[in-house]
mmCIF file of C-alpha atoms (C1' of nucleotides) in Angstrom:
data_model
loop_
_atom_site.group_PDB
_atom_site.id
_atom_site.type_symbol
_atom_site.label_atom_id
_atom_site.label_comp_id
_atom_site.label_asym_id
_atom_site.label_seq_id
_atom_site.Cartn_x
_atom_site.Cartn_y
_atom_site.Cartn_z
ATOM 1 C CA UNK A 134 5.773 16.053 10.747
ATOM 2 C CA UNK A 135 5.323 17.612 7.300
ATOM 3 C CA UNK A 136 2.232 16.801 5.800
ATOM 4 C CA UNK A 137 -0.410 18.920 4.785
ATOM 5 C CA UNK A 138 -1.623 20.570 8.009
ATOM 6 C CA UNK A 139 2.125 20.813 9.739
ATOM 7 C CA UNK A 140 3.225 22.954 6.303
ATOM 8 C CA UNK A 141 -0.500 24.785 6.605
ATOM 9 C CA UNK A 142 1.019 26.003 10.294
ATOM 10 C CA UNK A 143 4.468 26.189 8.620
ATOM 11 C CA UNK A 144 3.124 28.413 6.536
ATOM 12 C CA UNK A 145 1.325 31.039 9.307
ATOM 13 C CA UNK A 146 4.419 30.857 11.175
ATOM 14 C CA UNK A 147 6.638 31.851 8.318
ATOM 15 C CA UNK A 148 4.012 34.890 8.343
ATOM 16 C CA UNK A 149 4.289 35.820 11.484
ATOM 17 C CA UNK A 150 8.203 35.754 11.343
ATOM 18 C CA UNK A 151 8.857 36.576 8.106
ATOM 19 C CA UNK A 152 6.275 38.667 6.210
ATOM 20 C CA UNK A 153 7.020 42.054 5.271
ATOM 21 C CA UNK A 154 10.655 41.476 6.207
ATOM 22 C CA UNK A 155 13.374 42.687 3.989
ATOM 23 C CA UNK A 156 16.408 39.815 3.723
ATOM 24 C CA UNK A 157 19.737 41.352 4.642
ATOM 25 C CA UNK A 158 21.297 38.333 3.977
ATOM 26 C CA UNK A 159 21.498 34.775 3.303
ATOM 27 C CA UNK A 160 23.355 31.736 4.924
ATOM 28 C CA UNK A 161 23.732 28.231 3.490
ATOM 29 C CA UNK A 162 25.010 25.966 6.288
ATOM 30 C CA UNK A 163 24.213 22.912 4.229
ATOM 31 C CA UNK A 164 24.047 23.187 -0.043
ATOM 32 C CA UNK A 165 22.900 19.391 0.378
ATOM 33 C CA UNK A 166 19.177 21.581 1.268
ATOM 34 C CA UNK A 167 19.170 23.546 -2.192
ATOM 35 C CA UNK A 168 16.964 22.289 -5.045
ATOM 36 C CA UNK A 169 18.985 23.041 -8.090
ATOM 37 C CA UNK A 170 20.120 26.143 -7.055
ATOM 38 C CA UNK A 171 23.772 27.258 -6.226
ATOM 39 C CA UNK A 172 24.162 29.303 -2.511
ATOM 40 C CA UNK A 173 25.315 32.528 -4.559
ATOM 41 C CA UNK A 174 22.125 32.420 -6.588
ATOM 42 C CA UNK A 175 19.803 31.843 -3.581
ATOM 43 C CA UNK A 176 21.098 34.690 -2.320
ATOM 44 C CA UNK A 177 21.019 36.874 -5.598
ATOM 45 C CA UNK A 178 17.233 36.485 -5.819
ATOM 46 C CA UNK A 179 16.722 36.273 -2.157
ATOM 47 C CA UNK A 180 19.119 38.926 -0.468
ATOM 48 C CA UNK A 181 17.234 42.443 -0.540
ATOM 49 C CA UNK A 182 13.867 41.346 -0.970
ATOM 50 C CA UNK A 183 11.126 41.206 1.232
ATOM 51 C CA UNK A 184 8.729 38.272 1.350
ATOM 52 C CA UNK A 185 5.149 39.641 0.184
ATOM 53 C CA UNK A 186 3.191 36.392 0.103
ATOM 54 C CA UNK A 187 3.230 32.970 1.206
ATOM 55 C CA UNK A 188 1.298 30.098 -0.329
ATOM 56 C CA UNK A 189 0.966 26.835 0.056
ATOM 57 C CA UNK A 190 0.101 23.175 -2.289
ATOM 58 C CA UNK A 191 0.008 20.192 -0.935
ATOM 59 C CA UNK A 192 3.374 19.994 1.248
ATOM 60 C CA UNK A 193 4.892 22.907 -0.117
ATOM 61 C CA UNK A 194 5.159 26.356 1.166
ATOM 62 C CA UNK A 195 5.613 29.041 -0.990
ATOM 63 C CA UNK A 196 6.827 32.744 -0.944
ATOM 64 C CA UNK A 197 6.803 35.542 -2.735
ATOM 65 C CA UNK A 198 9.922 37.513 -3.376
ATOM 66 C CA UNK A 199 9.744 41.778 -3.849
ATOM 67 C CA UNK A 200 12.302 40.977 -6.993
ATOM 68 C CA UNK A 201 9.994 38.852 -8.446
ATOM 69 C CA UNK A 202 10.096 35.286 -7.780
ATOM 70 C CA UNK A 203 9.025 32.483 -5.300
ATOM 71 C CA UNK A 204 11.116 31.044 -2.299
ATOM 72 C CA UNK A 205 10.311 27.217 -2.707
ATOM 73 C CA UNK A 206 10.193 25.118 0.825
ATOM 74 C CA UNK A 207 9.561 21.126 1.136
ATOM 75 C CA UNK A 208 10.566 19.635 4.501
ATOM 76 C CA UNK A 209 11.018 16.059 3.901
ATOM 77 C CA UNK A 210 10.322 14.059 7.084
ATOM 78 C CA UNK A 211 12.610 16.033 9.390
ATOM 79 C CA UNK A 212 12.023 19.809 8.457
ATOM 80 C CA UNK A 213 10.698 22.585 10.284
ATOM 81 C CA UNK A 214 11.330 26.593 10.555
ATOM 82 C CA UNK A 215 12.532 28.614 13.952
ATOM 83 C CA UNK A 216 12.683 32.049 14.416
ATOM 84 C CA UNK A 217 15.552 33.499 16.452
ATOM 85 C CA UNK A 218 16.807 36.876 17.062
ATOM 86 C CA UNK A 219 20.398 38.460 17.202
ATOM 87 C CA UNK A 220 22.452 37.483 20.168
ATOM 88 C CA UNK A 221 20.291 33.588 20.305
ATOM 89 C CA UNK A 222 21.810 30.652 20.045
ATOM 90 C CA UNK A 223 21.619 28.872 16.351
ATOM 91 C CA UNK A 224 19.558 26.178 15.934
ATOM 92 C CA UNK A 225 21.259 22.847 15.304
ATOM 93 C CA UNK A 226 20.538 21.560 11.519
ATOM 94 C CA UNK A 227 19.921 25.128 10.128
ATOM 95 C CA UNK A 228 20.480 24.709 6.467
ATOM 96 C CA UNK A 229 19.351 27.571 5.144
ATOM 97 C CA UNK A 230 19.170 30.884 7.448
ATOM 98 C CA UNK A 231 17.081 33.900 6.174
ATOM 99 C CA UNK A 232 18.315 36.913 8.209
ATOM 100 C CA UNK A 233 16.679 39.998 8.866
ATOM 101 C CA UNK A 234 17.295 43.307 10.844
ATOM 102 C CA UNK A 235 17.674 41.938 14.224
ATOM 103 C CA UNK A 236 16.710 38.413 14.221
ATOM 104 C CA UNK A 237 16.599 35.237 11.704
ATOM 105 C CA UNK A 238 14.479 32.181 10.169
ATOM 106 C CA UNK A 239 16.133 29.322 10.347
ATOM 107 C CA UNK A 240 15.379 26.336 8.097
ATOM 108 C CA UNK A 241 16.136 23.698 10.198
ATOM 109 C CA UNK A 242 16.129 20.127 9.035
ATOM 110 C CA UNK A 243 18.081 17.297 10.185
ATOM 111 C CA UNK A 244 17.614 14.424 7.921
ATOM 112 C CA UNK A 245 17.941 16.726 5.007
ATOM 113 C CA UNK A 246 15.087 14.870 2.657
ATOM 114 C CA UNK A 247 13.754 18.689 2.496
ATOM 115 C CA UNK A 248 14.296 21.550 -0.632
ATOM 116 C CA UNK A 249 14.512 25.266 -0.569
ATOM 117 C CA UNK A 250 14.493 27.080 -4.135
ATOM 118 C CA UNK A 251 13.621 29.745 -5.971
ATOM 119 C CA UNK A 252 11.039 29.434 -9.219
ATOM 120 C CA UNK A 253 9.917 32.316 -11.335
ATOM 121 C CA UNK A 254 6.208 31.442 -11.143
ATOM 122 C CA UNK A 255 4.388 29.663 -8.457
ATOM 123 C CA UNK A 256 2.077 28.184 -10.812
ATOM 124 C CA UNK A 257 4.422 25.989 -13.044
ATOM 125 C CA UNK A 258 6.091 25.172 -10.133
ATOM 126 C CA UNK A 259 2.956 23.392 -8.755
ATOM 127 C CA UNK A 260 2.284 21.947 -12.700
ATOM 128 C CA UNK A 261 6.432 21.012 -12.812
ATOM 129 C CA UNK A 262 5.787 18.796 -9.327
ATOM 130 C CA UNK A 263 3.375 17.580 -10.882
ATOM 131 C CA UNK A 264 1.035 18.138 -8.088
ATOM 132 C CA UNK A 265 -2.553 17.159 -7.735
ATOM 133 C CA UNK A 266 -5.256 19.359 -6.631
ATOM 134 C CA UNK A 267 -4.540 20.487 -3.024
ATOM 135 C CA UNK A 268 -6.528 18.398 0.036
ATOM 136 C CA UNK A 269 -8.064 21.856 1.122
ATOM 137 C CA UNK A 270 -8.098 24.087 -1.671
ATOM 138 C CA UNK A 271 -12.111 25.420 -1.135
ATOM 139 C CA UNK A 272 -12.454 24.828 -4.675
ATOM 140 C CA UNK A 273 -11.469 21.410 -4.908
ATOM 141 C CA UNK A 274 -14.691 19.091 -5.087
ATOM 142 C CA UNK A 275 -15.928 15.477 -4.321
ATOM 143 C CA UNK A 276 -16.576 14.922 -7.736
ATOM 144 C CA UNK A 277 -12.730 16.071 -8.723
ATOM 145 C CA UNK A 278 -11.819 14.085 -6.135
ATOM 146 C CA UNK A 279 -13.706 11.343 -7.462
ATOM 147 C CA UNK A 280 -11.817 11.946 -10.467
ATOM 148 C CA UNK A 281 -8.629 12.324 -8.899
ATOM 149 C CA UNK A 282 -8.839 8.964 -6.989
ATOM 150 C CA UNK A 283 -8.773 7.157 -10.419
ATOM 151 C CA UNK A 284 -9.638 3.380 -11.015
ATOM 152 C CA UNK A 285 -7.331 1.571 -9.648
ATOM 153 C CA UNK A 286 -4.952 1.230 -7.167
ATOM 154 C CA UNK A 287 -5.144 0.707 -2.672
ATOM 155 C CA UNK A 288 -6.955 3.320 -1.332
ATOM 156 C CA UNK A 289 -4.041 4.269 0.870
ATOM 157 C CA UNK A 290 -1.370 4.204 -1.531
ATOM 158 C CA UNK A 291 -3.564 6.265 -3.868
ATOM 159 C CA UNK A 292 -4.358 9.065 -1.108
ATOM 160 C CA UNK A 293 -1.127 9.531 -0.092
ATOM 161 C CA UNK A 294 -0.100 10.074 -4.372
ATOM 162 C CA UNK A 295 0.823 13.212 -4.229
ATOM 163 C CA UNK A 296 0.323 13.270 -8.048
ATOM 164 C CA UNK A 297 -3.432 12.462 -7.700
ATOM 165 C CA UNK A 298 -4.509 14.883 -4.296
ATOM 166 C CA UNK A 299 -1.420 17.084 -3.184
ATOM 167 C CA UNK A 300 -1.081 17.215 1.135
ATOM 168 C CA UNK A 301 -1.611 13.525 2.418
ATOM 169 C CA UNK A 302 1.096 11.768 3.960
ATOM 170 C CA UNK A 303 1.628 8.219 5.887
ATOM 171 C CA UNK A 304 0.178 9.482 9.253
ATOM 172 C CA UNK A 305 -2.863 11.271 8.380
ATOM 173 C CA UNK A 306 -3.762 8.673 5.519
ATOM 174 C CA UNK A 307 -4.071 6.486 8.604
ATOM 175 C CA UNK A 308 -6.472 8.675 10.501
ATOM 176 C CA UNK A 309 -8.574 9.347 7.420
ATOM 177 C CA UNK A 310 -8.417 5.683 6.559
ATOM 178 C CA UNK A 311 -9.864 4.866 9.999
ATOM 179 C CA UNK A 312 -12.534 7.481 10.713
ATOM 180 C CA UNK A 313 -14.143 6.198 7.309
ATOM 181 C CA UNK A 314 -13.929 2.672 8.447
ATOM 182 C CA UNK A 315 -12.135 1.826 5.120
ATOM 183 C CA UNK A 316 -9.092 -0.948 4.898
ATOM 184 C CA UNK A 317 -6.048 0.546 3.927
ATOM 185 C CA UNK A 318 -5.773 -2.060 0.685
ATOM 186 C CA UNK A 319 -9.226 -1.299 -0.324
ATOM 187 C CA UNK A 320 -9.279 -1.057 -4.036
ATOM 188 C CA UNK A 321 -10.301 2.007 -4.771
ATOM 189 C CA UNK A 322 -12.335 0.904 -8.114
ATOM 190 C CA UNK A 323 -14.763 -0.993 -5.438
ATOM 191 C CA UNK A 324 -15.118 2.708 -3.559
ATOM 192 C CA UNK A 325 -19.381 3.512 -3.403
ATOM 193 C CA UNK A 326 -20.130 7.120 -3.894
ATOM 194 C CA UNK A 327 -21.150 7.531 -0.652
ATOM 195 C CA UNK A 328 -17.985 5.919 0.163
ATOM 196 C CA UNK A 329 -16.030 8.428 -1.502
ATOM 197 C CA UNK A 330 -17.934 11.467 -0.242
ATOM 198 C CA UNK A 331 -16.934 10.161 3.292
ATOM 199 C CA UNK A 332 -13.748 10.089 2.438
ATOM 200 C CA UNK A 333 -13.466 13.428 1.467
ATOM 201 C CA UNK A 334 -15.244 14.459 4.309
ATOM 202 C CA UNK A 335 -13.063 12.889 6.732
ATOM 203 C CA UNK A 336 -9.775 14.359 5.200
ATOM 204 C CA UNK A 337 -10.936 18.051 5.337
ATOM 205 C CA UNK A 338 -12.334 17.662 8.130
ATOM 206 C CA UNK A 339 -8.754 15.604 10.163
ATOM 207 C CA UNK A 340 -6.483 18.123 8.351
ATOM 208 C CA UNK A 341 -8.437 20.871 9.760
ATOM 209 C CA UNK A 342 -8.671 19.698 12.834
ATOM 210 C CA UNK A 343 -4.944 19.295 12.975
ATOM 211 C CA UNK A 344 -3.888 22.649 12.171
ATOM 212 C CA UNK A 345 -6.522 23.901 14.742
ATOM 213 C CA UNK A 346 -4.646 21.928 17.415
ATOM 214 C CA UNK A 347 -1.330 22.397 16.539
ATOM 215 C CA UNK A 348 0.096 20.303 14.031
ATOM 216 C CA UNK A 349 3.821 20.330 13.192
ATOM 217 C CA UNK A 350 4.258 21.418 17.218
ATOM 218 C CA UNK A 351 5.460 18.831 19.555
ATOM 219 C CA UNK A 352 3.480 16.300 20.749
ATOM 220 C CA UNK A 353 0.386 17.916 19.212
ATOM 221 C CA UNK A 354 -1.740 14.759 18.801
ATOM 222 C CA UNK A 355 -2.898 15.100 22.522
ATOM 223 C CA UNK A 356 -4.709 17.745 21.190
ATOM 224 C CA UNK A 357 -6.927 15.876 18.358
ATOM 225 C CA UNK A 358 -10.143 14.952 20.042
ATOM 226 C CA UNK A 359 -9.921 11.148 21.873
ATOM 227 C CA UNK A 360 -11.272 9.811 18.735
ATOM 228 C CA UNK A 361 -8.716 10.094 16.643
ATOM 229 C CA UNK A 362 -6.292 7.038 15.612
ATOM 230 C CA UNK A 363 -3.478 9.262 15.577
ATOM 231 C CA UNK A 364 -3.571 9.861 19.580
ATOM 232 C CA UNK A 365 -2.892 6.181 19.498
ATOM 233 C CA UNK A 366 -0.601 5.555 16.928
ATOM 234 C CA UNK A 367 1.996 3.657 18.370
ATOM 235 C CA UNK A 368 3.451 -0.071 19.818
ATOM 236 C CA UNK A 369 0.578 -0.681 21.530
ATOM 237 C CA UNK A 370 -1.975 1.934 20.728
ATOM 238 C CA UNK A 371 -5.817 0.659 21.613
ATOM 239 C CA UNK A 372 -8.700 1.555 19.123
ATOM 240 C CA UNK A 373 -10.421 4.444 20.214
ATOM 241 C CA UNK A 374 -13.626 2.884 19.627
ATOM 242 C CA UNK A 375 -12.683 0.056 22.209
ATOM 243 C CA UNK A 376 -11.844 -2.687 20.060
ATOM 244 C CA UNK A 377 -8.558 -3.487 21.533
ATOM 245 C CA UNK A 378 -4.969 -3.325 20.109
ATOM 246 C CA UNK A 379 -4.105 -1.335 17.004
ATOM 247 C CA UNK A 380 -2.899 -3.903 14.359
ATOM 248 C CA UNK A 381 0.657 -2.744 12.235
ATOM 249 C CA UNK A 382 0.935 -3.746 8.650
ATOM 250 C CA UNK A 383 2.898 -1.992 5.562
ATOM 251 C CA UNK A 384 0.861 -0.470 2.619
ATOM 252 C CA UNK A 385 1.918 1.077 -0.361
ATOM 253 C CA UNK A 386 5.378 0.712 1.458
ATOM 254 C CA UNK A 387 4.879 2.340 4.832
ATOM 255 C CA UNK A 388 3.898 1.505 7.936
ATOM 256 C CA UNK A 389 0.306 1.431 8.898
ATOM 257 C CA UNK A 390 -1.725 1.568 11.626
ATOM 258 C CA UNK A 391 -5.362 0.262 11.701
ATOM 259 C CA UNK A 392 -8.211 -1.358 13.792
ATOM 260 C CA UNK A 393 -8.717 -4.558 11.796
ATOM 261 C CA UNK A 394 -12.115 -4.840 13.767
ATOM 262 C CA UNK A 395 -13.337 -1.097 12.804
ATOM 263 C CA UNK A 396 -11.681 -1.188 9.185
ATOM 264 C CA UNK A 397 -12.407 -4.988 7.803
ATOM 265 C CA UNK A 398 -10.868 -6.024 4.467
ATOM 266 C CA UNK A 399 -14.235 -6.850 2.244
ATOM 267 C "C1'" DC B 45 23.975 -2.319 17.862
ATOM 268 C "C1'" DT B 46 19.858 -2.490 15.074
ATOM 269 C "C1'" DA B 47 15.652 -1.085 13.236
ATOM 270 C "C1'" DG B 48 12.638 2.250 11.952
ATOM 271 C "C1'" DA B 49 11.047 7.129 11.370
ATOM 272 C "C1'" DT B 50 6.121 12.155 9.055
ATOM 273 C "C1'" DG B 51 8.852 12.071 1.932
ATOM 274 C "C1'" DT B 52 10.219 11.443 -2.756
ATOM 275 C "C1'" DT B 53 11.963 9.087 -6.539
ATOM 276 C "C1'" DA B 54 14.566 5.871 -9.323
ATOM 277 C "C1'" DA B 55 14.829 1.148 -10.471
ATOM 278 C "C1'" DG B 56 13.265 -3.450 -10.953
ATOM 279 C "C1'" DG B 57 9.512 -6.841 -10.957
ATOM 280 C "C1'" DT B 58 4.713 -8.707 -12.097
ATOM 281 C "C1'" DC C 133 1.043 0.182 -19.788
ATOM 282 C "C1'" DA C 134 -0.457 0.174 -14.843
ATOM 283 C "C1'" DC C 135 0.734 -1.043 -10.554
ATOM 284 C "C1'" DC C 136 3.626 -2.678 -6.665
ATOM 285 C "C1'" DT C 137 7.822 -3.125 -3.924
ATOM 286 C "C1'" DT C 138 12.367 -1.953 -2.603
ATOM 287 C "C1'" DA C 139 16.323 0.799 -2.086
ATOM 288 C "C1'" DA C 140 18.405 5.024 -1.370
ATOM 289 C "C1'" DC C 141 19.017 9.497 0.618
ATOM 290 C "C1'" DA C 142 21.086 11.352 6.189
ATOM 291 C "C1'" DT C 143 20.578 11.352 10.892
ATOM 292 C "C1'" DC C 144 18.549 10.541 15.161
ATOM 293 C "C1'" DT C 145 16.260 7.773 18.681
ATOM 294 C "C1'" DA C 146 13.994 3.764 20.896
#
DNA sequence: CTAGATGTTAAGGT
DNA sequence: CACCTTAACATCTA
């Protein structure tokens, strides 16, 4: 589930596991996970380092490398990380394992949409993306996001533009979409100011939410309060507000949930 | 067995 | 040029 807030907890549990540590070695199971890097040269710039930093834009987690450096992580639709220590069993879909004195980091990712690199400078990597400000950076304001939103375009399509705002994805575009009462194919040209302001509002305040209850864990949605679309967002889900059955449609290309009654196309 | 799934990007169309 | 849609990637699950 790696959007914005899944990578944000990602990121703490990479901490937790990871921080501090000094690599002893590193194991490719699958080169298919590399971003333009070769397994020997991962493990040149990775192998006797320790990781001093972590940071995150947008959907990717960062970290820094002792030897100078950043470990690069994106996780696609499928990816995730798990910590295990000597003697426990491997996790299945481990592409890239990070071991340490006594126990391991597995990045584990089936589907194998996700990246791990290595870039010199953090910085141009985010510019090199070409990645828009990210959703929760404290110093990102409504009127850059204003900005950022452009002209033109659905308002769904455009949030989730990772160009434009760097962290939204296809699920939470949906809650933000529906706790501002906005149609996903709203143009975003025809967007009031107040309009805007709500919408920024409601993403910092979903994403944050999220990560407080979990996000990235399994079956963390039970956790969002009962308002939220996302509790609901499945064949069948009701609007929490009471207005009956969830209605499915694609925008910009992916599937969509929203309360046609709550979120009206004007 | 088939369709669809949290992301990104190239390619083709309007 | 700006924007939209579709396909593709690889694998699992409903």
């Amino acid at each position: 589930m790696p959007e914005l807030p899944d990578v944000e907890n990602y990121t703490r549990y990479f901490k937790r596991h990871a921080l501090k540590k000094t690599v002893t070695g590193v194991h490719v199971g699958d080169k298919r996970a590399l971003a333009k890097i070769s397994a020997g040269e991962l493990a040149r710039r990775v192998v006797g380092s320790q990781f001093t930093a972590t940071r995150r834009h947008g959907k990717h987690l960062l970290a820094r490398l002792s030897k100078g450096g950043w470990l690069t992580m994106h996780f696609g639709m499928t990816g995730y990380l798990a910590a295990f220590k000597d003697g426990q069993a491997e996790p299945k879909y481990d592409r890239v394992r990070f071991d340490f004195r006594s126990d391991h980091l597995g990045y584990i990712d089936p589907r194998l949409f996700g990246r791990v690199g290595v870039v010199d400078d953090a910085d141009a990597f985010v510019k090199k993306q070409r990645l828009g400000p990210d959703a929760l950076d404290p110093r990102f304001t409504v009127k850059e996001f204003r900005a950022a939103l452009g002209k033109k375009g659905g308002l769904k399509a455009v949030l989730m533009d990772q160009s434009k705002i760097a962290g939204i994805g296809n699920i939470y575009a949906d809650e933000i979409l529906f706790q501002t009462r906005l149609h996903p194919l709203t143009d975003v040209g025809r967007l009031t100011p107040a309009q805007i302001k709500a919408v920024f509002a409601a993403m910092r305040r979903v994403f944050q939410a999220s990560i407080k209850a979990g996000a990235g864990a399994e079956s963390f949605t039970e956790k969002l309060p009962k308002s939220y679309l996302l509790r609901q967002r499945e064949k069948g889900g009701q609007c929490p507000r009471g207005h009956g059955a969830l209605h499915v449609m694609t925008a910009a290309g992916r599937t969509t949930y929203y309360c046609p009654l709550c979120q009206p196309r004007k």
